Amino acid sequence: MRDKQLYAKILGLKKPWYVEDVELSTSEGEVEVFIQHDGKKACKCSVCDTICPGYDHVIQSWRHLNTCQFKTILVARVPRTNCPEHGVLATRVPWAESGSRYTALFEALIIDWLKEASVKAVGQQMRLSWNAIDGIQQRAVKRGLERRKTKPPKRIAVDETSFQKRHEYVTVVTDHIEGVVTHVSDDRKADSLNEYFDTLSDEEKGGIECVTMDMSKAYIKSVKQNVPEADQRIAFDKFHVAQSLGQAVNKVRIDENVALIKQGSNLLKGTRYNWLTNPENMTVEQWDDFEPLRSSKLKTARAWAIRELAMTLWDYKSRAWAMKAWKRWLSWALRCRLEPVKKVARMIKEHLWGIINAIVLNANNGRAEGINSKIQSLKNRACGYRCRERYKTAIYFHLGGLDLYPSGLNR
Ligand SMILES: [Zn+2]
């Protein structure tokens, strides 16, 4: 029958494997492809690859890519070997990885889809359970991590990200140069980051030029324990400083708005967005509309101006000039009589060394920020991850730069 040859070709089957029969059940909407082993050649143990005496056969089946709209199942009579060392085991088949109930091509298709859609959506589309799709994703990540050959890190970023309605955290380490997540660990403690450093040799730790992060005590502690000359390598990036100052501006605005409303003024009402938008992202019209507010005598305008000035202090090349400019900024910010701004200014004063490092090391956090926003969209897509391990798996899957596909693909 022609379809036997056709399926042998589609599956890339070679001797000793051959298609014995193809059955189509239109009522079930299924195609079953029966595969046989000709039994002429001795088989190898699936663990050690030693040619071993045959033992018996087992019937196994795998879900394969659909044939047109028909769900397609491969069924094979697989020889079992009796290895002196590993015992009785089914021999390896060329179309699937050991232990998988799906062919390599099918898993590859699921992996491609998972890059675009959630576990739930892919499961619905493929008529497979959530657990089945989740299992394929987990195996893909495991395989990718085992195959991974990481280069010694030079510039890394550390960040925390929350899940489960913000009650729990994981620590994410990004390789700035490769642009991939290299490590994800539980919590946001010093030990969380120590876990990453424990994967590195002393030589690799010594080769780290720059660790970009927020002003987390725990992370600072861990880098100081692990990286030589840490006080020259730790960089508090612009993104996190901007975020803290932005929150301070927002607090000033909220308080001032309440006070103004009491006096019958709606001046600040509905202006939240104006104060929080980066001027570089405003249109000319927005900028012009914002002019009366930002140049007013409002406290919020003052807080905003202090923040904006801080944002211009990141382009220095020399340590001395950067230090001078930031000290000037600090003397303004610390005396501004706006408590939320002063609070952030005090924090900046205490951490100024790391800000100056960021400037001198040119620790532009753009890439890590990109990764953070991708992590955010992962969370949004999955409506929050309830389970830490799944969340970690998803981060590695999407952002780890891993080779996820099963081996033995005849593509
Ligand atoms: Zn063996």
XYZ file of C-alpha atoms and ligand atoms in Angstrom:
412
model
C 0.000 0.000 0.000
C 1.236 3.429 -0.893
C 0.443 5.033 2.447
C 2.929 2.735 4.196
C 5.733 4.148 2.098
C 4.353 7.613 2.534
C 4.370 7.370 6.320
C 7.816 5.755 6.360
C 9.006 8.766 4.392
C 7.202 11.336 6.518
C 8.591 9.778 9.677
C 12.031 9.405 8.164
C 12.042 5.713 9.090
C 15.094 3.710 8.160
C 15.925 0.022 8.501
C 15.442 -1.869 10.743
C 12.197 0.062 11.338
C 9.379 -0.095 8.804
C 5.694 0.751 8.589
C 3.667 -2.422 8.725
C 0.203 -0.984 8.450
C -1.788 2.226 8.468
C -5.320 2.298 9.774
C -7.722 5.138 9.380
C -10.727 5.410 11.630
C -12.965 8.130 10.253
C -15.439 7.743 13.102
C -12.740 8.393 15.716
C -10.987 10.928 13.509
C -7.754 9.016 14.034
C -4.936 7.534 12.007
C -2.906 4.729 13.542
C 0.480 3.909 12.050
C 1.892 0.516 13.039
C 5.659 0.291 13.060
C 7.748 -2.845 13.255
C 11.381 -3.682 13.880
C 12.682 -6.308 11.467
C 14.525 -8.107 14.281
C 17.562 -8.892 12.121
C 19.880 -6.537 13.902
C 20.737 -6.749 17.563
C 19.582 -3.778 19.649
C 21.369 -1.435 21.996
C 20.643 -0.788 25.641
C 18.920 2.592 25.808
C 21.132 3.716 28.689
C 24.674 2.635 27.773
C 24.365 1.962 24.029
C 25.959 -1.484 24.388
C 24.640 -4.137 22.010
C 22.729 -6.522 24.232
C 20.847 -9.780 23.904
C 17.186 -9.379 22.972
C 14.628 -10.092 25.662
C 11.096 -9.605 24.311
C 8.932 -6.901 22.726
C 6.579 -4.281 24.132
C 3.842 -2.333 22.391
C 4.303 1.430 22.811
C 2.464 4.360 21.301
C 3.193 8.022 20.646
C 1.098 10.967 19.630
C 2.354 12.385 16.347
C 1.578 15.446 14.236
C -1.924 15.348 12.816
C -2.417 14.018 9.306
C -4.667 16.687 7.881
C -7.249 17.002 10.629
C -6.759 13.423 11.864
C -5.131 12.801 15.202
C -2.202 10.516 14.409
C -0.829 7.823 16.692
C 2.283 5.769 16.094
C 2.167 2.266 17.519
C 5.313 0.165 17.550
C 6.434 -3.226 18.680
C 9.648 -2.249 20.373
C 12.348 -4.809 21.200
C 13.553 -4.932 24.776
C 17.176 -5.660 25.562
C 18.610 -7.374 28.588
C 21.686 -5.374 29.518
C 23.981 -7.001 32.089
C 24.290 -3.617 33.759
C 20.929 -1.906 33.232
C 18.540 -4.820 33.023
C 15.524 -5.186 30.757
C 14.737 -1.970 28.864
C 12.965 -0.982 25.670
C 15.486 0.018 23.009
C 15.579 3.581 21.744
C 13.318 4.560 18.860
C 14.440 7.171 16.336
C 11.221 9.207 16.381
C 10.920 10.005 20.093
C 13.000 10.581 23.184
C 13.050 7.811 25.784
C 10.104 7.983 28.119
C 8.085 10.423 26.024
C 4.596 9.613 24.819
C 4.963 12.072 21.954
C 7.133 11.933 18.865
C 10.012 14.381 18.642
C 8.265 16.262 15.841
C 5.093 16.549 17.892
C 7.006 17.879 20.895
C 8.791 20.343 18.618
C 5.445 21.608 17.345
C 4.153 22.049 20.915
C 7.365 23.888 21.807
C 6.890 26.235 18.845
C 3.329 26.921 19.911
C 4.245 27.447 23.541
C 6.515 30.259 22.427
C 3.409 32.073 21.219
C 0.602 30.985 23.528
C -0.149 29.825 27.053
C -0.081 26.203 28.232
C -3.862 26.305 28.477
C -4.389 27.640 24.963
C -2.008 25.113 23.406
C -3.700 22.294 25.321
C -7.108 23.310 24.030
C -5.853 23.585 20.486
C -4.114 20.191 20.541
C -6.845 18.457 22.543
C -4.351 17.578 25.258
C -4.526 18.078 28.986
C -2.892 20.999 30.727
C -0.561 18.528 32.470
C 0.538 16.991 29.187
C 1.536 20.352 27.715
C 3.132 21.428 30.972
C 5.147 18.188 30.972
C 6.432 18.889 27.446
C 7.468 22.392 28.512
C 9.218 21.104 31.623
C 11.096 18.441 29.658
C 12.105 21.028 27.050
C 13.636 23.248 29.745
C 15.361 20.331 31.466
C 16.863 19.254 28.160
C 17.898 22.825 27.336
C 19.578 23.344 30.709
C 21.463 20.051 30.405
C 22.753 20.993 26.954
C 23.604 24.577 27.832
C 27.203 25.682 27.580
C 27.384 29.055 29.277
C 30.204 31.461 28.677
C 31.911 33.014 31.713
C 29.723 35.963 32.724
C 31.176 39.451 32.390
C 28.221 41.750 32.912
C 25.171 40.505 34.751
C 21.957 41.972 36.086
C 20.108 40.738 39.169
C 16.472 41.429 39.739
C 13.585 40.172 41.793
C 10.223 39.401 40.320
C 7.047 38.595 42.164
C 4.333 36.098 41.487
C 1.252 34.736 43.230
C -0.318 38.138 43.798
C 3.015 39.637 44.800
C 3.517 37.553 47.912
C 6.378 35.482 46.664
C 9.510 36.246 44.737
C 12.140 34.701 42.552
C 15.593 36.102 41.820
C 16.466 36.370 38.138
C 20.069 36.667 36.914
C 20.498 37.938 33.368
C 23.666 37.799 31.297
C 23.843 41.281 29.817
C 26.099 40.354 26.960
C 24.201 37.254 25.860
C 20.836 38.857 26.634
C 19.491 35.707 28.284
C 18.360 34.655 31.748
C 21.039 32.379 33.151
C 19.661 31.631 36.585
C 16.361 31.718 38.460
C 16.222 30.948 42.173
C 13.684 31.095 44.985
C 13.098 34.229 47.091
C 15.077 37.467 47.070
C 17.560 36.778 49.820
C 21.347 36.795 49.809
C 21.190 33.009 49.554
C 19.023 33.292 46.451
C 21.879 35.030 44.672
C 24.536 32.892 46.374
C 22.917 29.932 44.654
C 23.887 31.468 41.301
C 27.442 32.310 42.362
C 27.856 28.720 43.587
C 27.557 27.589 39.959
C 30.662 29.623 39.054
C 34.340 28.898 39.573
C 36.515 31.378 41.487
C 38.067 32.389 38.174
C 34.647 33.090 36.688
C 33.619 35.131 39.718
C 36.848 37.105 39.379
C 36.038 37.856 35.737
C 32.750 39.612 36.532
C 33.079 43.267 35.596
C 29.693 44.594 36.558
C 26.616 43.499 38.512
C 23.616 45.705 37.875
C 20.838 45.703 40.486
C 18.500 47.710 42.655
C 19.626 48.797 46.134
C 18.698 45.517 47.765
C 20.685 44.827 50.941
C 20.513 41.087 50.358
C 21.921 41.238 46.841
C 24.672 43.666 47.858
C 25.646 41.285 50.631
C 25.805 38.316 48.276
C 27.905 40.127 45.652
C 30.291 41.341 48.365
C 30.692 37.744 49.552
C 31.307 36.356 46.092
C 32.808 38.894 43.700
C 36.286 40.360 44.258
C 36.354 44.174 44.454
C 32.566 44.175 44.706
C 32.450 47.833 45.719
C 33.807 48.654 42.246
C 31.542 46.164 40.441
C 28.094 46.776 41.921
C 26.061 49.194 39.820
C 22.698 50.642 40.838
C 21.048 51.268 37.537
C 19.190 54.248 36.202
C 15.965 52.294 35.826
C 15.625 51.555 39.533
C 16.661 55.067 40.607
C 14.099 56.490 38.160
C 11.479 54.168 39.584
C 12.111 55.235 43.196
C 12.083 58.917 42.314
C 8.958 58.421 40.214
C 7.207 56.889 43.217
C 8.297 59.868 45.330
C 6.884 62.343 42.775
C 3.658 60.373 42.787
C 3.389 60.520 46.587
C 3.973 64.273 46.588
C 1.276 64.652 43.924
C -1.273 62.526 45.796
C -0.831 64.530 49.036
C -0.854 67.850 47.251
C -3.925 66.898 45.252
C -5.846 66.123 48.465
C -4.769 69.454 49.950
C -5.750 71.358 46.801
C -9.158 69.696 46.567
C -9.822 70.790 50.154
C -9.114 74.341 49.008
C -11.466 73.853 46.061
C -8.811 73.489 43.373
C -8.788 70.759 40.732
C -5.412 71.748 39.362
C -3.781 68.358 39.884
C -6.793 66.199 39.170
C -6.230 63.663 36.387
C -2.583 64.648 35.904
C -0.951 61.469 37.182
C 0.111 60.349 33.724
C 1.786 63.692 32.919
C 4.120 63.468 35.871
C 5.025 59.832 35.346
C 5.651 59.824 31.602
C 9.234 60.101 30.501
C 9.435 63.440 28.633
C 11.270 61.652 25.817
C 8.121 59.645 25.209
C 5.797 62.657 25.078
C 4.541 64.170 21.861
C 5.214 67.855 21.236
C 1.546 68.606 22.027
C 1.677 66.684 25.314
C 4.864 68.485 26.277
C 3.324 71.876 25.495
C 0.112 71.033 27.385
C 2.221 70.016 30.348
C 4.166 73.291 30.366
C 1.903 75.341 32.742
C 1.917 72.503 35.271
C 5.590 71.651 35.220
C 6.705 75.272 35.463
C 4.171 76.076 38.208
C 4.978 76.650 41.860
C 3.356 73.369 42.845
C 5.252 71.017 45.140
C 4.668 68.279 42.603
C 6.408 70.385 39.941
C 9.398 70.810 42.225
C 9.572 67.087 42.949
C 9.289 66.398 39.229
C 12.126 68.814 38.407
C 14.371 67.139 40.960
C 13.648 63.781 39.390
C 14.234 65.079 35.872
C 17.572 66.560 36.836
C 18.639 63.200 38.305
C 17.789 61.570 34.989
C 20.283 63.800 33.184
C 23.189 62.769 35.411
C 23.987 59.402 33.863
C 26.154 60.301 30.897
C 29.399 61.284 32.593
C 32.570 59.450 31.689
C 34.739 60.483 34.609
C 34.188 59.392 38.179
C 35.144 62.803 39.545
C 32.706 64.756 37.369
C 29.897 62.319 38.006
C 30.508 62.557 41.747
C 30.498 66.341 41.625
C 27.230 66.518 39.697
C 25.469 64.022 41.939
C 26.629 65.799 45.098
C 25.193 69.020 43.732
C 21.923 67.240 43.007
C 21.909 65.711 46.500
C 22.331 69.060 48.188
C 19.193 70.255 46.384
C 17.165 67.091 46.900
C 18.052 66.725 50.595
C 16.896 70.272 51.350
C 13.722 70.302 49.260
C 11.189 69.987 52.121
C 9.303 67.272 50.239
C 9.536 64.276 52.529
C 9.025 61.504 49.934
C 11.785 63.007 47.740
C 14.096 63.524 50.704
C 13.636 59.928 51.694
C 14.774 58.692 48.275
C 17.597 61.258 48.269
C 18.883 59.869 51.575
C 18.833 56.404 50.094
C 20.720 57.661 47.046
C 23.290 59.394 49.230
C 23.975 56.172 51.038
C 24.307 54.254 47.773
C 26.021 56.929 45.706
C 29.129 54.770 45.267
C 27.102 52.215 43.276
C 25.415 54.888 41.177
C 28.813 56.315 40.267
C 29.937 52.764 39.408
C 26.935 52.420 37.115
C 27.910 55.607 35.306
C 31.594 54.774 34.993
C 30.950 51.131 34.022
C 28.294 52.300 31.576
C 25.899 49.839 33.152
C 23.061 50.490 30.838
C 20.309 48.200 31.941
C 18.366 48.286 28.696
C 18.667 44.615 27.987
C 17.707 43.508 31.471
C 14.807 45.950 31.408
C 13.665 44.325 28.195
C 13.821 40.970 29.938
C 11.894 42.347 32.912
C 9.115 43.553 30.691
C 9.002 40.163 28.975
C 8.740 38.476 32.376
C 5.898 40.846 33.154
C 4.061 39.902 29.987
C 4.585 36.197 30.756
C 2.862 36.777 34.077
C 0.019 38.651 32.453
C -0.453 35.946 29.854
C -0.694 33.180 32.394
C -2.822 35.266 34.785
C -0.209 34.796 37.482
C 1.700 31.670 38.299
C 0.501 29.871 41.364
C 3.405 27.517 41.466
C 6.958 28.708 41.806
C 8.478 25.856 39.818
C 6.177 26.512 36.859
C 7.016 30.168 36.934
C 10.732 29.395 36.923
C 10.242 26.924 34.083
C 8.390 29.535 32.035
C 11.167 32.105 32.549
C 13.820 29.643 31.392
C 11.627 28.483 28.519
C 11.019 31.944 27.105
C 14.108 33.868 28.142
C 16.855 31.330 28.779
C 18.083 31.202 25.173
C 17.991 27.401 25.474
C 18.010 24.720 22.806
C 14.649 23.234 23.728
C 13.935 20.773 20.953
C 14.096 17.015 21.417
C 16.998 15.180 19.854
C 16.445 12.886 16.900
C 14.388 15.319 14.861
C 14.237 14.332 11.205
C 13.621 17.848 10.055
Zn 23.097 -0.812 29.506
